[in-house]
Each structure stands twice: as structure tokens, then as C-alpha cells.
JSON list of C-alpha atoms in Angstrom, two decimals:
[
{"chain": "A", "resi": 13, "resn": "MET", "atom": "CA", "xyz": [-10.04, -29.18, -48.48]},
{"chain": "A", "resi": 14, "resn": "ASN", "atom": "CA", "xyz": [-8.09, -31.41, -46.50]},
{"chain": "A", "resi": 15, "resn": "ARG", "atom": "CA", "xyz": [-7.98, -32.39, -42.75]},
{"chain": "A", "resi": 16, "resn": "GLN", "atom": "CA", "xyz": [-4.03, -31.00, -42.56]},
{"chain": "A", "resi": 17, "resn": "ILE", "atom": "CA", "xyz": [-5.09, -27.64, -44.44]},
{"chain": "A", "resi": 18, "resn": "PHE", "atom": "CA", "xyz": [-7.98, -27.67, -41.73]},
{"chain": "A", "resi": 19, "resn": "ASN", "atom": "CA", "xyz": [-6.16, -27.86, -38.52]},
{"chain": "A", "resi": 20, "resn": "ARG", "atom": "CA", "xyz": [-3.18, -25.53, -39.93]},
{"chain": "A", "resi": 21, "resn": "GLN", "atom": "CA", "xyz": [-5.83, -22.76, -40.58]},
{"chain": "A", "resi": 22, "resn": "VAL", "atom": "CA", "xyz": [-7.62, -23.43, -36.86]},
{"chain": "A", "resi": 23, "resn": "PHE", "atom": "CA", "xyz": [-3.68, -23.50, -35.35]},
{"chain": "A", "resi": 24, "resn": "ASN", "atom": "CA", "xyz": [-3.23, -20.42, -36.92]},
{"chain": "A", "resi": 25, "resn": "ARG", "atom": "CA", "xyz": [-6.83, -18.53, -35.10]},
{"chain": "A", "resi": 26, "resn": "THR", "atom": "CA", "xyz": [-6.04, -19.89, -31.97]},
{"chain": "A", "resi": 27, "resn": "ARG", "atom": "CA", "xyz": [-2.72, -18.50, -31.98]},
{"chain": "A", "resi": 28, "resn": "ARG", "atom": "CA", "xyz": [-4.15, -15.15, -33.06]},
{"chain": "A", "resi": 29, "resn": "ALA", "atom": "CA", "xyz": [-6.51, -15.52, -30.55]},
{"chain": "A", "resi": 30, "resn": "MET", "atom": "CA", "xyz": [-3.87, -16.11, -27.56]},
{"chain": "A", "resi": 31, "resn": "ALA", "atom": "CA", "xyz": [-1.80, -13.61, -28.92]},
{"chain": "A", "resi": 32, "resn": "ALA", "atom": "CA", "xyz": [-4.63, -10.49, -28.77]},
{"chain": "A", "resi": 33, "resn": "ALA", "atom": "CA", "xyz": [-5.67, -11.73, -25.44]},
{"chain": "A", "resi": 34, "resn": "LEU", "atom": "CA", "xyz": [-1.95, -12.05, -24.07]},
{"chain": "A", "resi": 35, "resn": "LEU", "atom": "CA", "xyz": [-1.08, -8.61, -25.97]},
{"chain": "A", "resi": 36, "resn": "ALA", "atom": "CA", "xyz": [-4.27, -6.67, -24.32]},
{"chain": "A", "resi": 37, "resn": "GLY", "atom": "CA", "xyz": [-3.48, -8.03, -20.96]},
{"chain": "A", "resi": 38, "resn": "ALA", "atom": "CA", "xyz": [0.46, -6.83, -20.92]},
{"chain": "A", "resi": 39, "resn": "ALA", "atom": "CA", "xyz": [-1.34, -3.45, -22.05]},
{"chain": "A", "resi": 40, "resn": "LEU", "atom": "CA", "xyz": [-2.86, -3.33, -18.71]},
{"chain": "A", "resi": 41, "resn": "CYS", "atom": "CA", "xyz": [-0.61, -4.44, -16.76]},
{"chain": "A", "resi": 42, "resn": "ALA", "atom": "CA", "xyz": [2.18, -1.73, -18.47]},
{"chain": "A", "resi": 43, "resn": "ALA", "atom": "CA", "xyz": [-0.94, 0.85, -17.66]},
{"chain": "A", "resi": 44, "resn": "ALA", "atom": "CA", "xyz": [-0.88, 0.40, -13.74]},
{"chain": "A", "resi": 45, "resn": "PRO", "atom": "CA", "xyz": [1.23, 3.20, -12.20]},
{"chain": "A", "resi": 46, "resn": "ALA", "atom": "CA", "xyz": [4.56, 2.58, -10.58]},
{"chain": "A", "resi": 47, "resn": "ALA", "atom": "CA", "xyz": [6.27, 3.49, -7.57]},
{"chain": "A", "resi": 48, "resn": "VAL", "atom": "CA", "xyz": [8.96, 6.21, -8.06]},
{"chain": "A", "resi": 49, "resn": "ALA", "atom": "CA", "xyz": [11.81, 6.44, -5.86]},
{"chain": "A", "resi": 50, "resn": "ASP", "atom": "CA", "xyz": [13.14, 10.08, -4.45]},
{"chain": "A", "resi": 51, "resn": "ASP", "atom": "CA", "xyz": [16.56, 10.53, -3.69]},
{"chain": "A", "resi": 52, "resn": "SER", "atom": "CA", "xyz": [15.70, 14.05, -1.24]},
{"chain": "A", "resi": 53, "resn": "ALA", "atom": "CA", "xyz": [14.46, 11.99, 1.89]},
{"chain": "A", "resi": 54, "resn": "PRO", "atom": "CA", "xyz": [13.78, 14.07, 5.01]},
{"chain": "A", "resi": 55, "resn": "SER", "atom": "CA", "xyz": [16.11, 13.51, 7.67]},
{"chain": "A", "resi": 56, "resn": "GLU", "atom": "CA", "xyz": [13.95, 15.30, 10.28]},
{"chain": "A", "resi": 57, "resn": "ALA", "atom": "CA", "xyz": [10.92, 15.54, 12.17]},
{"chain": "A", "resi": 58, "resn": "GLY", "atom": "CA", "xyz": [8.32, 17.56, 13.80]},
{"chain": "A", "resi": 59, "resn": "THR", "atom": "CA", "xyz": [7.34, 18.20, 17.38]},
{"chain": "A", "resi": 60, "resn": "SER", "atom": "CA", "xyz": [3.34, 17.92, 16.56]},
{"chain": "A", "resi": 61, "resn": "PHE", "atom": "CA", "xyz": [0.88, 17.87, 14.63]},
{"chain": "A", "resi": 62, "resn": "ARG", "atom": "CA", "xyz": [1.21, 20.90, 12.92]},
{"chain": "A", "resi": 63, "resn": "THR", "atom": "CA", "xyz": [4.76, 20.34, 12.73]},
{"chain": "A", "resi": 64, "resn": "ALA", "atom": "CA", "xyz": [4.90, 16.96, 11.48]},
{"chain": "A", "resi": 65, "resn": "THR", "atom": "CA", "xyz": [7.58, 16.35, 8.30]},
{"chain": "A", "resi": 66, "resn": "PRO", "atom": "CA", "xyz": [5.63, 15.52, 5.07]},
{"chain": "A", "resi": 67, "resn": "VAL", "atom": "CA", "xyz": [7.26, 11.78, 3.67]},
{"chain": "A", "resi": 68, "resn": "LYS", "atom": "CA", "xyz": [5.84, 10.32, 0.99]},
{"chain": "A", "resi": 69, "resn": "LEU", "atom": "CA", "xyz": [5.40, 6.43, 0.42]},
{"chain": "A", "resi": 70, "resn": "GLY", "atom": "CA", "xyz": [7.94, 4.25, 0.00]},
{"chain": "A", "resi": 71, "resn": "GLU", "atom": "CA", "xyz": [10.42, 7.10, 1.13]},
{"chain": "A", "resi": 72, "resn": "GLN", "atom": "CA", "xyz": [12.94, 6.18, 4.30]},
{"chain": "A", "resi": 73, "resn": "ALA", "atom": "CA", "xyz": [12.46, 9.07, 6.70]},
{"chain": "A", "resi": 74, "resn": "THR", "atom": "CA", "xyz": [15.56, 9.74, 9.52]},
{"chain": "A", "resi": 75, "resn": "ALA", "atom": "CA", "xyz": [15.37, 12.09, 12.21]},
{"chain": "A", "resi": 76, "resn": "GLN", "atom": "CA", "xyz": [17.77, 12.78, 15.65]},
{"chain": "A", "resi": 77, "resn": "GLY", "atom": "CA", "xyz": [15.81, 13.34, 18.79]},
{"chain": "A", "resi": 78, "resn": "SER", "atom": "CA", "xyz": [15.86, 12.50, 22.44]},
{"chain": "A", "resi": 79, "resn": "THR", "atom": "CA", "xyz": [14.26, 9.93, 24.97]},
{"chain": "A", "resi": 80, "resn": "GLY", "atom": "CA", "xyz": [11.07, 11.55, 25.92]},
{"chain": "A", "resi": 81, "resn": "ASP", "atom": "CA", "xyz": [10.34, 13.49, 22.80]},
{"chain": "A", "resi": 82, "resn": "TYR", "atom": "CA", "xyz": [7.02, 13.60, 20.74]},
{"chain": "A", "resi": 83, "resn": "LEU", "atom": "CA", "xyz": [8.07, 13.04, 16.79]},
{"chain": "A", "resi": 84, "resn": "TYR", "atom": "CA", "xyz": [5.59, 13.61, 13.87]},
{"chain": "A", "resi": 85, "resn": "TRP", "atom": "CA", "xyz": [6.04, 12.91, 10.27]},
{"chain": "A", "resi": 86, "resn": "GLN", "atom": "CA", "xyz": [3.12, 12.67, 7.98]},
{"chain": "A", "resi": 87, "resn": "PHE", "atom": "CA", "xyz": [2.18, 10.70, 4.48]},
{"chain": "A", "resi": 88, "resn": "PRO", "atom": "CA", "xyz": [-1.11, 10.16, 1.51]},
{"chain": "A", "resi": 89, "resn": "ALA", "atom": "CA", "xyz": [-3.05, 7.35, 1.94]},
{"chain": "A", "resi": 90, "resn": "GLY", "atom": "CA", "xyz": [-5.47, 6.96, -1.12]},
{"chain": "A", "resi": 91, "resn": "ALA", "atom": "CA", "xyz": [-8.83, 4.87, -0.93]},
{"chain": "A", "resi": 92, "resn": "GLY", "atom": "CA", "xyz": [-7.92, 0.79, -1.93]},
{"chain": "A", "resi": 93, "resn": "GLN", "atom": "CA", "xyz": [-4.59, 1.42, -0.42]},
{"chain": "A", "resi": 94, "resn": "GLN", "atom": "CA", "xyz": [-3.52, -0.38, 2.62]},
{"chain": "A", "resi": 95, "resn": "VAL", "atom": "CA", "xyz": [-0.30, 1.75, 4.44]},
{"chain": "A", "resi": 96, "resn": "THR", "atom": "CA", "xyz": [1.57, -0.25, 6.45]},
{"chain": "A", "resi": 97, "resn": "ALA", "atom": "CA", "xyz": [3.95, 1.94, 8.83]},
{"chain": "A", "resi": 98, "resn": "THR", "atom": "CA", "xyz": [7.44, 1.37, 10.10]},
{"chain": "A", "resi": 99, "resn": "ALA", "atom": "CA", "xyz": [9.90, 2.67, 12.50]},
{"chain": "A", "resi": 100, "resn": "THR", "atom": "CA", "xyz": [12.92, 1.46, 13.85]},
{"chain": "A", "resi": 101, "resn": "VAL", "atom": "CA", "xyz": [14.51, 3.46, 16.84]},
{"chain": "A", "resi": 102, "resn": "THR", "atom": "CA", "xyz": [18.31, 3.28, 17.46]},
{"chain": "A", "resi": 103, "resn": "LEU", "atom": "CA", "xyz": [18.64, 3.62, 21.13]},
{"chain": "A", "resi": 104, "resn": "PRO", "atom": "CA", "xyz": [21.62, 5.02, 22.96]},
{"chain": "A", "resi": 105, "resn": "GLU", "atom": "CA", "xyz": [23.90, 3.81, 24.91]},
{"chain": "A", "resi": 106, "resn": "ALA", "atom": "CA", "xyz": [23.43, 0.72, 27.52]},
{"chain": "A", "resi": 107, "resn": "SER", "atom": "CA", "xyz": [26.09, 2.37, 29.58]},
{"chain": "A", "resi": 108, "resn": "VAL", "atom": "CA", "xyz": [23.71, 5.80, 29.60]},
{"chain": "A", "resi": 109, "resn": "ARG", "atom": "CA", "xyz": [20.26, 4.49, 30.50]},
{"chain": "A", "resi": 110, "resn": "SER", "atom": "CA", "xyz": [18.88, 3.67, 34.08]},
{"chain": "A", "resi": 111, "resn": "GLY", "atom": "CA", "xyz": [16.26, 0.76, 32.98]},
{"chain": "A", "resi": 112, "resn": "SER", "atom": "CA", "xyz": [13.88, -0.41, 30.62]},
{"chain": "A", "resi": 113, "resn": "ALA", "atom": "CA", "xyz": [11.20, 1.71, 28.75]},
{"chain": "A", "resi": 114, "resn": "THR", "atom": "CA", "xyz": [8.27, 1.32, 25.92]},
{"chain": "A", "resi": 115, "resn": "TRP", "atom": "CA", "xyz": [8.49, 2.65, 22.54]},
{"chain": "A", "resi": 116, "resn": "GLN", "atom": "CA", "xyz": [5.20, 3.55, 20.59]},
{"chain": "A", "resi": 117, "resn": "ILE", "atom": "CA", "xyz": [3.57, 4.55, 17.35]},
{"chain": "A", "resi": 118, "resn": "ASP", "atom": "CA", "xyz": [0.56, 5.85, 16.73]},
{"chain": "A", "resi": 119, "resn": "LEU", "atom": "CA", "xyz": [-1.53, 6.34, 13.47]},
{"chain": "A", "resi": 120, "resn": "PHE", "atom": "CA", "xyz": [-3.97, 9.51, 13.33]},
{"chain": "A", "resi": 121, "resn": "ASP", "atom": "CA", "xyz": [-5.84, 10.32, 9.88]},
{"chain": "A", "resi": 122, "resn": "GLY", "atom": "CA", "xyz": [-6.53, 13.96, 8.89]},
{"chain": "A", "resi": 123, "resn": "LEU", "atom": "CA", "xyz": [-9.16, 14.99, 11.27]},
{"chain": "A", "resi": 124, "resn": "ARG", "atom": "CA", "xyz": [-6.13, 13.24, 13.85]},
{"chain": "A", "resi": 125, "resn": "ARG", "atom": "CA", "xyz": [-8.39, 10.41, 14.91]},
{"chain": "A", "resi": 126, "resn": "ARG", "atom": "CA", "xyz": [-6.01, 7.51, 15.82]},
{"chain": "A", "resi": 127, "resn": "GLN", "atom": "CA", "xyz": [-6.67, 4.63, 13.58]},
{"chain": "A", "resi": 128, "resn": "ALA", "atom": "CA", "xyz": [-6.41, 1.26, 14.98]},
{"chain": "A", "resi": 129, "resn": "CYS", "atom": "CA", "xyz": [-4.03, -1.23, 13.73]},
{"chain": "A", "resi": 130, "resn": "ALA", "atom": "CA", "xyz": [-4.84, -3.61, 11.32]},
{"chain": "A", "resi": 131, "resn": "SER", "atom": "CA", "xyz": [-1.78, -5.96, 12.31]},
{"chain": "A", "resi": 132, "resn": "GLY", "atom": "CA", "xyz": [1.92, -5.43, 13.27]},
{"chain": "A", "resi": 133, "resn": "GLU", "atom": "CA", "xyz": [3.51, -4.31, 16.67]},
{"chain": "A", "resi": 134, "resn": "PRO", "atom": "CA", "xyz": [3.01, -0.65, 17.26]},
{"chain": "A", "resi": 135, "resn": "ALA", "atom": "CA", "xyz": [4.40, -0.98, 20.41]},
{"chain": "A", "resi": 136, "resn": "LYS", "atom": "CA", "xyz": [7.50, -3.17, 22.24]},
{"chain": "A", "resi": 137, "resn": "ARG", "atom": "CA", "xyz": [8.95, -2.90, 25.90]},
{"chain": "A", "resi": 138, "resn": "VAL", "atom": "CA", "xyz": [13.23, -2.74, 25.71]},
{"chain": "A", "resi": 139, "resn": "SER", "atom": "CA", "xyz": [15.45, -3.60, 28.23]},
{"chain": "A", "resi": 140, "resn": "ARG", "atom": "CA", "xyz": [18.77, -1.75, 28.98]},
{"chain": "A", "resi": 141, "resn": "THR", "atom": "CA", "xyz": [21.04, -3.08, 26.73]},
{"chain": "A", "resi": 142, "resn": "ASP", "atom": "CA", "xyz": [18.66, -3.58, 23.65]},
{"chain": "A", "resi": 143, "resn": "ALA", "atom": "CA", "xyz": [20.35, -1.80, 20.73]},
{"chain": "A", "resi": 144, "resn": "THR", "atom": "CA", "xyz": [17.48, -0.96, 18.71]},
{"chain": "A", "resi": 145, "resn": "VAL", "atom": "CA", "xyz": [13.62, -1.72, 18.66]},
{"chain": "A", "resi": 146, "resn": "THR", "atom": "CA", "xyz": [11.67, -1.85, 15.14]},
{"chain": "A", "resi": 147, "resn": "LEU", "atom": "CA", "xyz": [7.90, -1.24, 15.05]},
{"chain": "A", "resi": 148, "resn": "THR", "atom": "CA", "xyz": [5.16, -1.87, 12.46]},
{"chain": "A", "resi": 149, "resn": "CYS", "atom": "CA", "xyz": [1.18, -0.85, 12.01]},
{"chain": "A", "resi": 150, "resn": "THR", "atom": "CA", "xyz": [-0.87, -1.57, 9.25]},
{"chain": "A", "resi": 151, "resn": "LEU", "atom": "CA", "xyz": [-3.73, -0.16, 9.14]},
{"chain": "A", "resi": 152, "resn": "ARG", "atom": "CA", "xyz": [-6.76, -1.08, 7.51]},
{"chain": "A", "resi": 153, "resn": "THR", "atom": "CA", "xyz": [-7.44, -0.50, 4.16]},
{"chain": "A", "resi": 154, "resn": "VAL", "atom": "CA", "xyz": [-8.67, 3.22, 3.12]},
{"chain": "A", "resi": 155, "resn": "ARG", "atom": "CA", "xyz": [-12.52, 3.71, 2.31]},
{"chain": "A", "resi": 156, "resn": "PRO", "atom": "CA", "xyz": [-13.15, 5.69, -0.53]},
{"chain": "A", "resi": 157, "resn": "TRP", "atom": "CA", "xyz": [-16.19, 6.94, 1.50]},
{"chain": "A", "resi": 158, "resn": "ALA", "atom": "CA", "xyz": [-17.57, 6.10, 5.03]},
{"chain": "A", "resi": 159, "resn": "GLU", "atom": "CA", "xyz": [-21.01, 7.26, 7.04]},
{"chain": "A", "resi": 160, "resn": "ARG", "atom": "CA", "xyz": [-20.53, 10.71, 9.44]},
{"chain": "A", "resi": 161, "resn": "TRP", "atom": "CA", "xyz": [-20.84, 8.71, 12.40]},
{"chain": "A", "resi": 162, "resn": "SER", "atom": "CA", "xyz": [-17.52, 5.80, 11.57]},
{"chain": "A", "resi": 163, "resn": "ASN", "atom": "CA", "xyz": [-13.94, 5.92, 12.17]},
{"chain": "A", "resi": 164, "resn": "ASP", "atom": "CA", "xyz": [-13.04, 4.84, 9.05]},
{"chain": "A", "resi": 165, "resn": "PRO", "atom": "CA", "xyz": [-9.84, 5.30, 7.31]},
{"chain": "A", "resi": 166, "resn": "LEU", "atom": "CA", "xyz": [-10.33, 7.97, 4.25]},
{"chain": "A", "resi": 167, "resn": "PRO", "atom": "CA", "xyz": [-8.53, 9.54, 2.06]},
{"chain": "A", "resi": 168, "resn": "GLY", "atom": "CA", "xyz": [-6.36, 12.29, 2.62]},
{"chain": "A", "resi": 169, "resn": "ALA", "atom": "CA", "xyz": [-2.95, 13.16, 5.45]},
{"chain": "A", "resi": 170, "resn": "TYR", "atom": "CA", "xyz": [-2.86, 10.25, 7.93]},
{"chain": "A", "resi": 171, "resn": "TYR", "atom": "CA", "xyz": [0.08, 11.21, 10.94]},
{"chain": "A", "resi": 172, "resn": "LEU", "atom": "CA", "xyz": [3.18, 8.97, 12.37]},
{"chain": "A", "resi": 173, "resn": "ARG", "atom": "CA", "xyz": [3.72, 9.91, 16.04]},
{"chain": "A", "resi": 174, "resn": "LEU", "atom": "CA", "xyz": [6.39, 7.65, 18.11]},
{"chain": "A", "resi": 175, "resn": "THR", "atom": "CA", "xyz": [7.51, 8.23, 21.60]},
{"chain": "A", "resi": 176, "resn": "THR", "atom": "CA", "xyz": [8.33, 6.28, 24.47]},
{"chain": "A", "resi": 177, "resn": "THR", "atom": "CA", "xyz": [6.49, 5.69, 27.78]},
{"chain": "A", "resi": 178, "resn": "ASP", "atom": "CA", "xyz": [7.34, 4.85, 31.07]},
{"chain": "A", "resi": 179, "resn": "ALA", "atom": "CA", "xyz": [10.70, 5.43, 30.39]},
{"chain": "A", "resi": 180, "resn": "PRO", "atom": "CA", "xyz": [12.80, 6.30, 34.08]},
{"chain": "A", "resi": 181, "resn": "ALA", "atom": "CA", "xyz": [13.25, 9.87, 34.12]},
{"chain": "A", "resi": 182, "resn": "THR", "atom": "CA", "xyz": [16.90, 9.81, 33.93]},
{"chain": "A", "resi": 183, "resn": "ASP", "atom": "CA", "xyz": [16.95, 8.46, 30.84]},
{"chain": "A", "resi": 184, "resn": "PHE", "atom": "CA", "xyz": [14.62, 11.40, 29.33]},
{"chain": "A", "resi": 185, "resn": "GLY", "atom": "CA", "xyz": [16.91, 13.50, 26.74]},
{"chain": "A", "resi": 186, "resn": "THR", "atom": "CA", "xyz": [19.21, 10.80, 26.08]},
{"chain": "A", "resi": 187, "resn": "PRO", "atom": "CA", "xyz": [19.98, 10.77, 22.07]},
{"chain": "A", "resi": 188, "resn": "VAL", "atom": "CA", "xyz": [17.82, 8.47, 19.84]},
{"chain": "A", "resi": 189, "resn": "ARG", "atom": "CA", "xyz": [17.74, 8.01, 15.91]},
{"chain": "A", "resi": 190, "resn": "ALA", "atom": "CA", "xyz": [14.61, 7.21, 13.93]},
{"chain": "A", "resi": 191, "resn": "ASP", "atom": "CA", "xyz": [14.10, 5.74, 10.72]},
{"chain": "A", "resi": 192, "resn": "VAL", "atom": "CA", "xyz": [10.76, 5.95, 9.64]},
{"chain": "A", "resi": 193, "resn": "LYS", "atom": "CA", "xyz": [9.13, 4.28, 6.20]},
{"chain": "A", "resi": 194, "resn": "ALA", "atom": "CA", "xyz": [5.40, 4.31, 5.15]},
{"chain": "A", "resi": 195, "resn": "THR", "atom": "CA", "xyz": [4.68, 1.77, 2.04]},
{"chain": "A", "resi": 196, "resn": "ALA", "atom": "CA", "xyz": [0.96, 0.72, 0.81]},
{"chain": "A", "resi": 197, "resn": "LYS", "atom": "CA", "xyz": [-0.55, -1.86, -1.31]},
{"chain": "A", "resi": 198, "resn": "ASP", "atom": "CA", "xyz": [-3.44, -2.16, -3.59]},
{"chain": "A", "resi": 199, "resn": "ALA", "atom": "CA", "xyz": [-5.94, -3.84, -1.35]},
{"chain": "A", "resi": 200, "resn": "GLY", "atom": "CA", "xyz": [-7.83, -4.77, -4.70]},
{"chain": "A", "resi": 201, "resn": "GLY", "atom": "CA", "xyz": [-11.22, -4.36, -6.69]},
{"chain": "A", "resi": 202, "resn": "ALA", "atom": "CA", "xyz": [-12.85, -6.06, -3.51]},
{"chain": "A", "resi": 203, "resn": "GLN", "atom": "CA", "xyz": [-12.33, -2.96, -1.53]},
{"chain": "A", "resi": 204, "resn": "ALA", "atom": "CA", "xyz": [-13.48, -0.16, -4.42]},
{"chain": "A", "resi": 205, "resn": "GLY", "atom": "CA", "xyz": [-16.76, 1.29, -5.04]},
{"chain": "A", "resi": 206, "resn": "GLY", "atom": "CA", "xyz": [-19.56, 2.42, -2.48]},
{"chain": "A", "resi": 207, "resn": "GLY", "atom": "CA", "xyz": [-18.90, 6.16, -3.11]},
{"chain": "A", "resi": 208, "resn": "GLU", "atom": "CA", "xyz": [-16.76, 8.89, -3.64]},
{"chain": "A", "resi": 209, "resn": "LEU", "atom": "CA", "xyz": [-15.04, 11.37, -1.24]},
{"chain": "A", "resi": 210, "resn": "GLY", "atom": "CA", "xyz": [-15.30, 15.39, -2.34]},
{"chain": "A", "resi": 211, "resn": "ALA", "atom": "CA", "xyz": [-11.94, 16.22, -0.96]},
{"chain": "A", "resi": 212, "resn": "PRO", "atom": "CA", "xyz": [-9.26, 14.18, 0.79]},
{"chain": "A", "resi": 213, "resn": "LEU", "atom": "CA", "xyz": [-8.48, 14.97, 4.84]},
{"chain": "A", "resi": 214, "resn": "HIS", "atom": "CA", "xyz": [-6.31, 17.56, 5.26]},
{"chain": "A", "resi": 215, "resn": "ALA", "atom": "CA", "xyz": [-3.85, 16.41, 2.92]},
{"chain": "A", "resi": 216, "resn": "ALA", "atom": "CA", "xyz": [-1.94, 19.91, 2.04]},
{"chain": "A", "resi": 217, "resn": "ALA", "atom": "CA", "xyz": [1.01, 19.52, 3.10]},
{"chain": "A", "resi": 218, "resn": "VAL", "atom": "CA", "xyz": [1.69, 15.84, 1.64]},
{"chain": "A", "resi": 219, "resn": "ALA", "atom": "CA", "xyz": [1.38, 14.96, -2.32]},
{"chain": "A", "resi": 220, "resn": "GLU", "atom": "CA", "xyz": [-0.98, 13.31, -4.13]},
{"chain": "A", "resi": 221, "resn": "PRO", "atom": "CA", "xyz": [-0.26, 9.44, -4.42]},
{"chain": "A", "resi": 222, "resn": "ASP", "atom": "CA", "xyz": [0.15, 7.93, -7.84]},
{"chain": "A", "resi": 223, "resn": "GLY", "atom": "CA", "xyz": [-3.45, 6.58, -8.12]},
{"chain": "A", "resi": 224, "resn": "GLY", "atom": "CA", "xyz": [-5.24, 9.49, -6.92]},
{"chain": "A", "resi": 225, "resn": "TRP", "atom": "CA", "xyz": [-6.98, 9.96, -3.67]},
{"chain": "A", "resi": 226, "resn": "ASN", "atom": "CA", "xyz": [-9.91, 8.36, -4.99]},
{"chain": "A", "resi": 227, "resn": "GLY", "atom": "CA", "xyz": [-8.22, 5.05, -5.94]},
{"chain": "A", "resi": 228, "resn": "SER", "atom": "CA", "xyz": [-6.47, 4.10, -9.12]},
{"chain": "A", "resi": 229, "resn": "TRP", "atom": "CA", "xyz": [-8.56, 2.58, -12.34]},
{"chain": "A", "resi": 230, "resn": "TRP", "atom": "CA", "xyz": [-6.44, 0.22, -11.65]},
{"chain": "A", "resi": 231, "resn": "SER", "atom": "CA", "xyz": [-7.20, -2.94, -9.90]},
{"chain": "A", "resi": 232, "resn": "ASP", "atom": "CA", "xyz": [-7.05, -7.03, -9.58]},
{"chain": "A", "resi": 233, "resn": "ARG", "atom": "CA", "xyz": [-10.95, -6.82, -11.45]},
{"chain": "A", "resi": 234, "resn": "TRP", "atom": "CA", "xyz": [-8.97, -6.26, -14.73]},
{"chain": "A", "resi": 235, "resn": "ALA", "atom": "CA", "xyz": [-6.94, -8.66, -14.04]},
{"chain": "A", "resi": 236, "resn": "TRP", "atom": "CA", "xyz": [-9.41, -11.33, -13.69]},
{"chain": "A", "resi": 237, "resn": "THR", "atom": "CA", "xyz": [-11.24, -9.29, -16.96]},
{"chain": "A", "resi": 238, "resn": "VAL", "atom": "CA", "xyz": [-8.53, -10.37, -18.96]},
{"chain": "A", "resi": 239, "resn": "GLY", "atom": "CA", "xyz": [-7.86, -13.93, -18.08]},
{"chain": "A", "resi": 240, "resn": "GLY", "atom": "CA", "xyz": [-11.64, -14.52, -18.19]},
{"chain": "A", "resi": 241, "resn": "ALA", "atom": "CA", "xyz": [-11.37, -13.24, -22.09]},
{"chain": "A", "resi": 242, "resn": "VAL", "atom": "CA", "xyz": [-8.69, -15.14, -22.64]},
{"chain": "A", "resi": 243, "resn": "LEU", "atom": "CA", "xyz": [-9.81, -18.18, -21.21]},
{"chain": "A", "resi": 244, "resn": "ALA", "atom": "CA", "xyz": [-13.13, -17.53, -23.45]},
{"chain": "A", "resi": 245, "resn": "ALA", "atom": "CA", "xyz": [-10.99, -17.26, -26.54]},
{"chain": "A", "resi": 246, "resn": "LEU", "atom": "CA", "xyz": [-9.64, -20.95, -25.85]},
{"chain": "A", "resi": 247, "resn": "ALA", "atom": "CA", "xyz": [-13.21, -22.17, -24.97]},
{"chain": "A", "resi": 248, "resn": "ALA", "atom": "CA", "xyz": [-14.14, -20.41, -28.21]},
{"chain": "A", "resi": 249, "resn": "VAL", "atom": "CA", "xyz": [-11.23, -21.84, -30.47]},
{"chain": "A", "resi": 250, "resn": "GLY", "atom": "CA", "xyz": [-11.25, -25.04, -28.89]},
{"chain": "A", "resi": 251, "resn": "GLY", "atom": "CA", "xyz": [-15.31, -25.80, -29.08]},
{"chain": "A", "resi": 252, "resn": "TYR", "atom": "CA", "xyz": [-15.10, -25.01, -33.06]},
{"chain": "A", "resi": 253, "resn": "THR", "atom": "CA", "xyz": [-12.53, -27.11, -33.61]},
{"chain": "A", "resi": 254, "resn": "LEU", "atom": "CA", "xyz": [-14.07, -30.40, -32.17]},
{"chain": "A", "resi": 255, "resn": "THR", "atom": "CA", "xyz": [-17.42, -29.20, -33.52]},
{"chain": "A", "resi": 256, "resn": "ARG", "atom": "CA", "xyz": [-16.43, -28.54, -37.06]},
{"chain": "A", "resi": 257, "resn": "HIS", "atom": "CA", "xyz": [-15.75, -31.21, -39.74]},
{"chain": "A", "resi": 258, "resn": "PRO", "atom": "CA", "xyz": [-13.71, -30.06, -42.84]},
{"chain": "A", "resi": 259, "resn": "HIS", "atom": "CA", "xyz": [-15.44, -30.04, -45.84]},
{"chain": "A", "resi": 260, "resn": "ARG", "atom": "CA", "xyz": [-14.82, -32.94, -48.19]},
{"chain": "A", "resi": 261, "resn": "ARG", "atom": "CA", "xyz": [-14.69, -32.57, -52.01]}
]
């Protein structure tokens, strides 16, 4: 066997190994869950925890309300997800407002325990002339389980409450519009494991997330596994090429 034929055979083996590894990676990526948009977005809000309006992740909800009202929505969150809630309030005309006020969103879990924001601006003070205000809150990553004494976020329903504080009494009752959305991203394999919650926390009114309450099988661990397999295949073929000598007649 001459060197040219040998090199061609090695090249073909390398190409087949790379193609197989890439196809495996593509199959895993294609199997990862994808968000599906829903055209029937809610157009109202509840006035208490019990009447909170269910909203799907990624769905834009709207509501008409009044300054001084408490507006409530609820959405699902599964293990391994990091949820960001956003609320934009369209304020009354400056001519009907007496002064500045602070708008605020609060997030609660299914047990109605207030959850701290890991990042974002959950409260802002607006002046009399401001037309809108946008509030954000990113929760800590939802855990698959937690000790009874902890306040860790767990899979289940989460409540978003929107209201204003310290507004002039004469401004109470003036009309406002609220646009809210909750989105989630996978925090990755580093946040997985450690146990599993038997049932979601009071989640009867909201739909189960695409990846399930206890998290999807897909995580960045799979991406690293596939990448490692590709590199291993290339290293094996490369080493074979460097160390093997063609047989000479």
C-alpha cells in the first residue's frame, strides 16, 4: 500500500468520524425543548393571590387598572430555570397627576413566600411627567428540591404583584395600563441534581413548563459531552495517522 492510498483512507476515516459526531450533536440539540408562542394572551389581572391571572412563560399579558390597585398574575417555573419578570406601566397623563410615586413588583412562590430578586430593578420612583416605568426582577435559579427551613425557590407557581406606593392620595383611582411578561432560561447542568420535589407548589392554575416541573433532560452537560466526543474522535484519528506507518512491499 503506497502512502497516497494510506493517507486517503485515513482522511475518509476522519471524515466519517467527524460526520457521526456532528450528527449526534445535531440530534441532541434538535431534541432540546423550544418555546411555543400563544396568540391568546391574557388581557386582565387578578386583584389577589386567589384570583391571579395565569400567564405562560414568554407570553405578554396586559391589564387595565387604577393607581393604588394591587394587580396579580401567576406563571410556572421548573427546576433549573432562571426566571425574569418584567412589568411596564403606562402612567396617567401628567395633567391628572399630583406628584411623584414609586411603582413596585414583588414575586412570591406557590407558598406565597416573597422571593428576593437576584438582579433587576423591582422598584422605581417616577416623576409627575414620566409617561412609563419598567420594572424587572430576576429570581434565583429554581431548585429541584430544598430543605424545609430554607427559602429557596422551588418548582411550581409563582405570583407577580404590581402596585404603587407612596403616591399622593388624590392620584388614587387614575387609570393605568400594565404589560407584564415572565421569561425563563436554563441555568445549565451545574444547577441540576441533588434531589427532586414530589409535586409542584400549588400549581393547579398554571400549565406545566415545557421541560417539566423537575427540569428537562437537556442541559449544557450534553453539549460538553458531545464536544468531548468530537475532540476525542479527532485526537484518536490524528494519533493513528502520526504513529502508524504504511506497509511497504
